[in-house]
Coordinates of C-alpha atoms in Angstrom, one line a residue:
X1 CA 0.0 0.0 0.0
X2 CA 2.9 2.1 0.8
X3 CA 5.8 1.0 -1.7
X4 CA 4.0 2.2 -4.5
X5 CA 3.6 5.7 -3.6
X6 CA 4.9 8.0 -7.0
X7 CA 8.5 9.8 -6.4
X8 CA 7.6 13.7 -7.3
X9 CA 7.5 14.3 -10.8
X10 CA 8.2 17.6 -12.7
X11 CA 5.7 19.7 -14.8
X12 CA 5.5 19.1 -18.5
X13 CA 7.5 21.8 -19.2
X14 CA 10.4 20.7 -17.6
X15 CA 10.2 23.7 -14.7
X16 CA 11.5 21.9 -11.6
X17 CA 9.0 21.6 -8.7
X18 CA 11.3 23.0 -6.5
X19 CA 11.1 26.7 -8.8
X20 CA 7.6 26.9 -7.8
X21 CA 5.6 27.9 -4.5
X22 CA 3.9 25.5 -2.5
X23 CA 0.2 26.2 -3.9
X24 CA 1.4 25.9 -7.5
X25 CA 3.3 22.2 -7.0
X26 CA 0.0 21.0 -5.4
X27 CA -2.2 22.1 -8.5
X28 CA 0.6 20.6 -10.8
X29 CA 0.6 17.1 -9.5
X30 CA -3.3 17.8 -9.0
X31 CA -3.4 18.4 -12.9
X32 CA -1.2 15.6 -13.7
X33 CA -3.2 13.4 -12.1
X34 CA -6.6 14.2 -13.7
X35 CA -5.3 13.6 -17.0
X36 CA -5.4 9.5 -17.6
X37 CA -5.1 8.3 -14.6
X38 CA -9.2 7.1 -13.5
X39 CA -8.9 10.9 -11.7
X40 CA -11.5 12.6 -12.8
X41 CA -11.5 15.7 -10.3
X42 CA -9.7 16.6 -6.9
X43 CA -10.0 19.4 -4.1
X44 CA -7.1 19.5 -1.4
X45 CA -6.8 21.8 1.6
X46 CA -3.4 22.3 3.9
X47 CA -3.3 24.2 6.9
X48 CA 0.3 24.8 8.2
X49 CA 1.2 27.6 11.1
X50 CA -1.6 29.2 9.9
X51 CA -1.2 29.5 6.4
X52 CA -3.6 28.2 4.2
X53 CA -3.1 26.6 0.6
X54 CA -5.7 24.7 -2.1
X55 CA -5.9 23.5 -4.7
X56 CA -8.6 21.9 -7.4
X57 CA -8.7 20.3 -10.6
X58 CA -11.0 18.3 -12.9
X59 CA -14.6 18.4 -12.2
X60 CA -14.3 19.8 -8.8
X61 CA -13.6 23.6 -8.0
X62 CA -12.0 24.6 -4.8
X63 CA -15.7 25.5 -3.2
X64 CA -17.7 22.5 -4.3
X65 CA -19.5 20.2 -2.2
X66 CA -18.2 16.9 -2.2
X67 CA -19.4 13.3 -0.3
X68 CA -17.3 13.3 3.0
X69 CA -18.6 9.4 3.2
X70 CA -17.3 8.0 6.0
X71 CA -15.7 11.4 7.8
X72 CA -19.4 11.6 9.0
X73 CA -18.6 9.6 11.5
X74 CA -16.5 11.9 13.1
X75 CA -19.6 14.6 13.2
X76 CA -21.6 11.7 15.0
X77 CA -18.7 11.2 17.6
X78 CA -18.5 15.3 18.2
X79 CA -22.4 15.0 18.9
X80 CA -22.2 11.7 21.0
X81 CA -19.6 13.6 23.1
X82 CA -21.0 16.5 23.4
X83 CA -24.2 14.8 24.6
X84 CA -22.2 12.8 26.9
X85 CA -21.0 16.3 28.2
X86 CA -24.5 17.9 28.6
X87 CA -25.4 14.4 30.7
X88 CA -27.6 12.9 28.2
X89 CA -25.9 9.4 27.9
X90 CA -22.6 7.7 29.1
X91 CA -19.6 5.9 27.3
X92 CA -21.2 2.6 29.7
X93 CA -24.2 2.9 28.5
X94 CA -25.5 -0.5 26.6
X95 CA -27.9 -0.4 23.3
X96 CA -30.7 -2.2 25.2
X97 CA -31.1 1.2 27.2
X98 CA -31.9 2.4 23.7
X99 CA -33.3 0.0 21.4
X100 CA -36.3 -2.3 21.5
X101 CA -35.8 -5.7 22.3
X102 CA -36.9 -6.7 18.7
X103 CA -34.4 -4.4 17.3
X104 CA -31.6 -5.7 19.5
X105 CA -32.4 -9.3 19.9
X106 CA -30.0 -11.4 17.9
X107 CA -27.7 -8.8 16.7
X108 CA -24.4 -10.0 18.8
X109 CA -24.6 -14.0 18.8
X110 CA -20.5 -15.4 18.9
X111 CA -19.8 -19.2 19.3
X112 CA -24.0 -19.4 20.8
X113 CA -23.6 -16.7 23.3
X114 CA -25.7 -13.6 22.6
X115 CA -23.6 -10.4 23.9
X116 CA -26.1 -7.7 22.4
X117 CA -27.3 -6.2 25.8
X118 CA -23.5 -5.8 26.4
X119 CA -22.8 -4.1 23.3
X120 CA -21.7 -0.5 24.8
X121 CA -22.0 3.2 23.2
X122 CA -17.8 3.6 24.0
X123 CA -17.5 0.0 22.0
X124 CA -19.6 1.5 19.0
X125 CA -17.6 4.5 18.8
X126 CA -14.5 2.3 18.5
X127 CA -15.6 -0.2 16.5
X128 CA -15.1 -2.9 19.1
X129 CA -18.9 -4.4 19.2
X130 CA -17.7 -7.4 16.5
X131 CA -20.5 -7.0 14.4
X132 CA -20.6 -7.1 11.0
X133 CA -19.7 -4.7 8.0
X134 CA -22.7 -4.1 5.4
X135 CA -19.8 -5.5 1.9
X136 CA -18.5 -8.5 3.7
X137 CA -20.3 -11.0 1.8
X138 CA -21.7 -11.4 -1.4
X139 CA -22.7 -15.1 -1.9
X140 CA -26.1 -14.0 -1.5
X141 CA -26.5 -11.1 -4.2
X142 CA -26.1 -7.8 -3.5
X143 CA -24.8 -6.3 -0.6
X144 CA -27.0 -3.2 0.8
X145 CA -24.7 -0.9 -0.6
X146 CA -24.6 -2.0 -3.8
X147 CA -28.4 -2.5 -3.7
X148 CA -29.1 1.1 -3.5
X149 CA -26.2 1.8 -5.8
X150 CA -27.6 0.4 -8.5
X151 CA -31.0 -0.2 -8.1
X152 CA -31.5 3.4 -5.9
X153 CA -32.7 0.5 -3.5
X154 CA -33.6 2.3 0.2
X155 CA -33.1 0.3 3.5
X156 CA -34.4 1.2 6.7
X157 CA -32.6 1.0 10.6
X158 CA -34.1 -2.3 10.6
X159 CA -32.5 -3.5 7.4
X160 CA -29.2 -2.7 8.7
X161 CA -29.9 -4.6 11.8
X162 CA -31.5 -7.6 10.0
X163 CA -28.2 -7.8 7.4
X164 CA -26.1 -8.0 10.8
X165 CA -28.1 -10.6 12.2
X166 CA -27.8 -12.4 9.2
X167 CA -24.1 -12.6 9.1
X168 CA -23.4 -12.7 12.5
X169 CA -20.7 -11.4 14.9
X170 CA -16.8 -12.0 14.3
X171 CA -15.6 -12.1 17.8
X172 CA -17.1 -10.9 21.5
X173 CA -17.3 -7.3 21.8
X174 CA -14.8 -5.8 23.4
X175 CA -12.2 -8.0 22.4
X176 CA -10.9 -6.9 19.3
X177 CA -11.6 -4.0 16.6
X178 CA -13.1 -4.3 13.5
X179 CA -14.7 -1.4 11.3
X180 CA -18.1 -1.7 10.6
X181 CA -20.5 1.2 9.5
X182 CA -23.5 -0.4 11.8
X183 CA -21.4 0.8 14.8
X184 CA -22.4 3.9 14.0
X185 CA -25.8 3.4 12.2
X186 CA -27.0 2.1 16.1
X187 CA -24.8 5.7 17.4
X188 CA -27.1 8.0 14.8
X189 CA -30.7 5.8 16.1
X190 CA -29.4 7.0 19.8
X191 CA -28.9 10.5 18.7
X192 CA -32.1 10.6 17.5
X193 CA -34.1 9.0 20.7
X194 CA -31.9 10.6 23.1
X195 CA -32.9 14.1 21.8
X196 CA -36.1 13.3 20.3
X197 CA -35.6 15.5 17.3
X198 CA -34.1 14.2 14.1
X199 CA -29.9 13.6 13.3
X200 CA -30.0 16.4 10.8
X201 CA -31.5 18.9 13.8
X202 CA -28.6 17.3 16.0
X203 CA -25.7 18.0 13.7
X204 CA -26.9 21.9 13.6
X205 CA -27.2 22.1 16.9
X206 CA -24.1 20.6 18.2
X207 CA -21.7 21.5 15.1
X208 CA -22.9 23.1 12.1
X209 CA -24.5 26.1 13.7
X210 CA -21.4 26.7 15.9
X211 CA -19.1 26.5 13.8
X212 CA -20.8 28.4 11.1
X213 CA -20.5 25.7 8.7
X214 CA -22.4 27.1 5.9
X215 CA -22.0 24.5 2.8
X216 CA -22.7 21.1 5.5
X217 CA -25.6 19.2 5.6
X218 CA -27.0 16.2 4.2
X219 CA -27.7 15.2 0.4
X220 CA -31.2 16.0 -0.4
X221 CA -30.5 15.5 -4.2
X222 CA -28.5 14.2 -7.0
X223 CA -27.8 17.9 -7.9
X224 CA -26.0 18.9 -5.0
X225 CA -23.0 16.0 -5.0
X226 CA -20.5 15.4 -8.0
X227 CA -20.8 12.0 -9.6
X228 CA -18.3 9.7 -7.8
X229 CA -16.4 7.6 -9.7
X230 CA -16.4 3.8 -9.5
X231 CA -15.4 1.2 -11.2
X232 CA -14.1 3.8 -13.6
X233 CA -17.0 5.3 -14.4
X234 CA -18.3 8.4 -12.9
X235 CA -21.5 7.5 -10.9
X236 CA -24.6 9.2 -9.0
X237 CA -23.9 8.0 -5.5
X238 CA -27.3 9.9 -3.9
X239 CA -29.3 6.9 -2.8
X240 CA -25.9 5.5 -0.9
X241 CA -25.5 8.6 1.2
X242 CA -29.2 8.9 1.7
X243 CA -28.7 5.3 3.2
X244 CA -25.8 6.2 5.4
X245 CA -26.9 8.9 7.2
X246 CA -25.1 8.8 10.6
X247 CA -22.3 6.6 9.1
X248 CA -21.8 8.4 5.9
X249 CA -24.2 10.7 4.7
X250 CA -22.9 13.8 4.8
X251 CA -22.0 16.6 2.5
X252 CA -19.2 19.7 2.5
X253 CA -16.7 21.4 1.3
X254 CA -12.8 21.5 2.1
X255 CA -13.3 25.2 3.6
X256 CA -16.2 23.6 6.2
X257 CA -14.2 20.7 6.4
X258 CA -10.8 22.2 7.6
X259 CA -12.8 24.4 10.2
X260 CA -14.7 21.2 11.5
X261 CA -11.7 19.1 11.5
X262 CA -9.6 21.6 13.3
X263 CA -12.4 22.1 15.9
X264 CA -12.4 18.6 16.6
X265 CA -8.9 18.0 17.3
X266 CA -8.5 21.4 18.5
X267 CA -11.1 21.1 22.2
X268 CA -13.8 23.9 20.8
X269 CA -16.7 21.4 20.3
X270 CA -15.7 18.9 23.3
X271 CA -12.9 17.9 25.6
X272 CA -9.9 16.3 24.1
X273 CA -9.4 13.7 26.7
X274 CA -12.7 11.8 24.5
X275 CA -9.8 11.1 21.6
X276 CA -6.7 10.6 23.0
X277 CA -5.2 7.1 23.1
X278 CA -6.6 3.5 22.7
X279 CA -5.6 3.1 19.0
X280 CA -6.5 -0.2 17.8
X281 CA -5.2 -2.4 14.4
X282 CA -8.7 -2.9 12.3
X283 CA -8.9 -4.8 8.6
X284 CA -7.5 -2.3 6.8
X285 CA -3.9 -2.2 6.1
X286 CA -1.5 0.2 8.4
X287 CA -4.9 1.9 10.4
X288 CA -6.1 2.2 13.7
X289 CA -9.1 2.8 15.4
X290 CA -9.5 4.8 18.2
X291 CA -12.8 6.7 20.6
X292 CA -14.5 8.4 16.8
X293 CA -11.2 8.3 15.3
X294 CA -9.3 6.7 12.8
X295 CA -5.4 6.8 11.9
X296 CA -3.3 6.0 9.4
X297 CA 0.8 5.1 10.7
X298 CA 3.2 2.6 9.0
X299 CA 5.6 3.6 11.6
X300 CA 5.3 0.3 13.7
X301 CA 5.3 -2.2 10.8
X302 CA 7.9 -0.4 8.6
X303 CA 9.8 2.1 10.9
X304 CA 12.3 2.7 7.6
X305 CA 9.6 4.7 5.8
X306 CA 9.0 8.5 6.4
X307 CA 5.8 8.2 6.0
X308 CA 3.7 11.1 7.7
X309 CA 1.3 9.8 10.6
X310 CA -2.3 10.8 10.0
X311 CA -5.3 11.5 12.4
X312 CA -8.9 11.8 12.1
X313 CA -10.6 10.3 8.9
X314 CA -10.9 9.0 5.6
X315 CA -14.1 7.9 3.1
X316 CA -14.8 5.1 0.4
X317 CA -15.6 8.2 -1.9
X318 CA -11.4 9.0 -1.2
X319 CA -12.6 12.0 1.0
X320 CA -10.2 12.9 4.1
X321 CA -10.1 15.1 7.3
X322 CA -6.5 14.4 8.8
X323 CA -4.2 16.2 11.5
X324 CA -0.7 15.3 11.3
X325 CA 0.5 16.3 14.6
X326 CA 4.5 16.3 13.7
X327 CA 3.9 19.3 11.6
X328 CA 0.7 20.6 13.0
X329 CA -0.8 20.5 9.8
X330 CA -4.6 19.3 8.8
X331 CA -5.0 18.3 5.0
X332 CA -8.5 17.8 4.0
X333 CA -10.6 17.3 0.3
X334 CA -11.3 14.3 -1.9
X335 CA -10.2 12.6 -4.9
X336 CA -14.0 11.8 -5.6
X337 CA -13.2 8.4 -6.6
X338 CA -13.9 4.8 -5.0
X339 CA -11.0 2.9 -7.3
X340 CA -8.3 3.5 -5.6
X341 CA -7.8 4.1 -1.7
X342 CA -3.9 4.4 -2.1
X343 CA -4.2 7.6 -4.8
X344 CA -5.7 9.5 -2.0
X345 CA -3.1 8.7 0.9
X346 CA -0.5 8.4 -2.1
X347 CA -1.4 12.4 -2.7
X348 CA -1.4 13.4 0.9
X349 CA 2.0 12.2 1.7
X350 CA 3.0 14.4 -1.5
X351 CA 1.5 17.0 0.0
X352 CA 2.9 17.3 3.4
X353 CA 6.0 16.7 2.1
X354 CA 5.9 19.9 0.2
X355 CA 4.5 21.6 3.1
X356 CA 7.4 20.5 5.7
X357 CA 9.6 21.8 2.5
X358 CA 8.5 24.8 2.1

C-alpha cells in the first residue's frame, strides 16, 4: 500500500517543482493526475502555522461540495460527546437502554452466546462491538450498498440490523476492533431517541450552527454532489449517502471541512481527553481505530519509511479530514473516486511533504 507511492515528478515543461511555490506544486501534480489516470476531479486543503493553501482540478472547483462518506462519522462522535458532556448518555451505557428488544435481539450471537445487551455506546464509537460490516459477503446477491447503488434500493434502521443478524458477529465485543459502519448506524438511532428530534437537527445544533459551517448538511439531491467515480465510471452516488446517514451521509466542502476538523482536534466542540489514546489495528492495512477516530501510521510495521502519521478520517468516496501532529498540519478534500484508496493517501504524503519543505 505504501511502496507504491509516486516519487515527485516535474511539470510538463520541464520547470522543476522546487522553482515553484507550494500552492502551484500541489495544483501541478493535482493536474497531472486528472489527465489519464481514473482521476477525474480533486479538491485539497493544507493548513500549516496558519497559512492556508488549495488546490482543485477536474470536475471539482475549490468550493464545491463533495461526499465526506465516511468522515461523517467523526460529526456523529462530536455529537455523542458533546451529549455525553450535557449528561444525556454515558460511554457505559449498553444499546438495550436504547433500542427495543426486537431491534436488538439477535444482533451480537458469537460461538452461541448472545452479547447484544452488552454491546456499549464507547464499544460502537470504537468499533469494538464485532459485528458485521454491510460489503462483507456477497454469496447471497447484492450487498446493501450495492443494492441502493444500483437499483436506488432504500433500507431502513431495521435492514441494517437484520443484514447483521444475518451474518453474525466475528468475535465478543470488546475484544478486538473491527470497522463496521452499523457501529455507527446504532450511534445515529441513539442520537435521535436521546434528543427526540431528528440527526439532521442534532448536527446543527451541536456543530454546524457553531461553527458556522455554511455548505454542510446532508444530500437532499442528485444535484447537489458530483458523480463519484467507481469502477471507472463516474457515478450518482445519492441513494448510498441517503442510506448512510449517521455513518456516511454527509455533504461539505474542504473550507467547512478544515474548520470542523480543526475544531475537533483542537477542544472547541468537546474535551480532548474523548480522543486521546486507545488506538487499535482494524482490517484495513497500516490503520487504527481509536474513541470516533481513525489513523493512518506505517511507523510500527515499517519504521524505515518517512511516512507522515495521520489522524482523524478517511471515506470510500477518497474523502479525508487528517491532523498530522509532527507538523501541525490538517489536510482535508477528496479525490472523488472509490478505485483506488492508495491515490488519495498516495497524494497526501506528497503534499505534506511539500509543506514541511516549504
Amino acid at each position: 500500500m505504501v511502496i507504491g507511492f509516486l516519487p515527485h515528478q516535474e511539470v510538463t515543461d520541464y520547470i522543476p517543482l522546487a522553482s515553484l511555490d507550494e500552492e502551484e506544486q500541489i495544483e501541478n501534480h493535482l493536474f497531472e493526475r486528472t489527465e489519464g489516470s481514473g482521476l477525474h476531479g480533486a479538491v485539497f486543503m493544507i493548513e500549516n502555522d496558519g497559512e492556508v493553501t488549495e488546490a482543485a482540478a477536474g470536475s471539482l472547483e475549490a468550493d464545491t461540495p463533495f461526499s465526506i462518506a465516511s468522515v461523517t462519522k467523526m460529526f456523529t462522535a462530536a455529537v455523542i460527546f458533546q451529549m455525553i458532556e450535557d449528561g444525556l448518555i454515558d460511554m457505559g451505557d449498553t444499546i438495550d437502554m436504547y433500542l427495543t428488544p426486537g431491534e436488538y435481539s439477535g444482533l451480537h450471537v458469537y460461538e452461541g452466546v448472545e452479547y447484544s445487551e452488552s454491546i456499549m455506546i464507547s464499544q460502537l464509537l470504537n468499533h469494538t462491538t464485532g459485528l458485521p460490516a454491510y460489503a462483507e459477503s456477497e454469496a447471497e446477491g447484492l450487498t446493501l450498498v450495492e443494492a441502493s447503488l444500483d437499483n436506488g434500493e432504500a433500507f431502513t434502521f431495521e435492514s441494517k440490523l437484520d443484514d447483521a443478524k444475518g451474518k453474525g458477529a466475528r468475535f465478543m465485543n470488546g475484544t478486538d476492533a473491527y470497522y463496521a459502519d452499523i457501529n455507527y448506524d446504532i450511534l445515529g438511532e441513539i442520537i435521535g431517541r436521546v434528543s427526540g428530534e431528528s440527526l439532521e437537527s442534532q448536527f446543527e445544533e451541536y456543530i454546524i450552527a457553531p461553527l458556522g459551517l455554511e455548505d454542510t448538511g446532508f444530500a437532499e439531491d442528485s444535484d447537489e454532489v458530483p458523480p463519484v467515480t467507481v469502477d471507472g465510471e463516474p457515478r450518482d452516488i445519492t441513494p448510498v449517502l441517503a442510506n448512510m446517514r449517521a455513518s456516511g451521509g454527509l455533504v461539505s466542502t474542504a473550507s467547512d471541512l478544515l474548520t470542523f476538523t480543526k475544531a475537533f482536534f483542537e477542544g472547541e466542540m468537546f474535551g480532548t481527553s474523548f480522543i486521546e489514546g486507545g488506538m487499535r489495528d482494524i482490517q484495513f492495512l497500516f490503520h487504527q481505530y481509536g474513541t470516533g477516530v481513525m489513523q493512518f501510521d506505517v511507523s510500527g510495521e515499517i519504521p524505515a519509511l518517512n511516512i507522515y502519521a495521520l489522524q482523524g478520517h478517511a471515506g470510500i468516496t477518497g474523502s479525508f479530514a487528517f491532523y498530522n501532529t509532527a507538523l501541525d498540519a490538517y489536510v482535508v478534500g477528496t479525490t472523488n473516486q472509490a478505485d483506488n484508496p492508495l491515490l488519495t493517501y498516495e497524494l497526501i504524503q506528497q503534499f505534506l511533504e511539500i509543506t514541511e519543505a516549504d
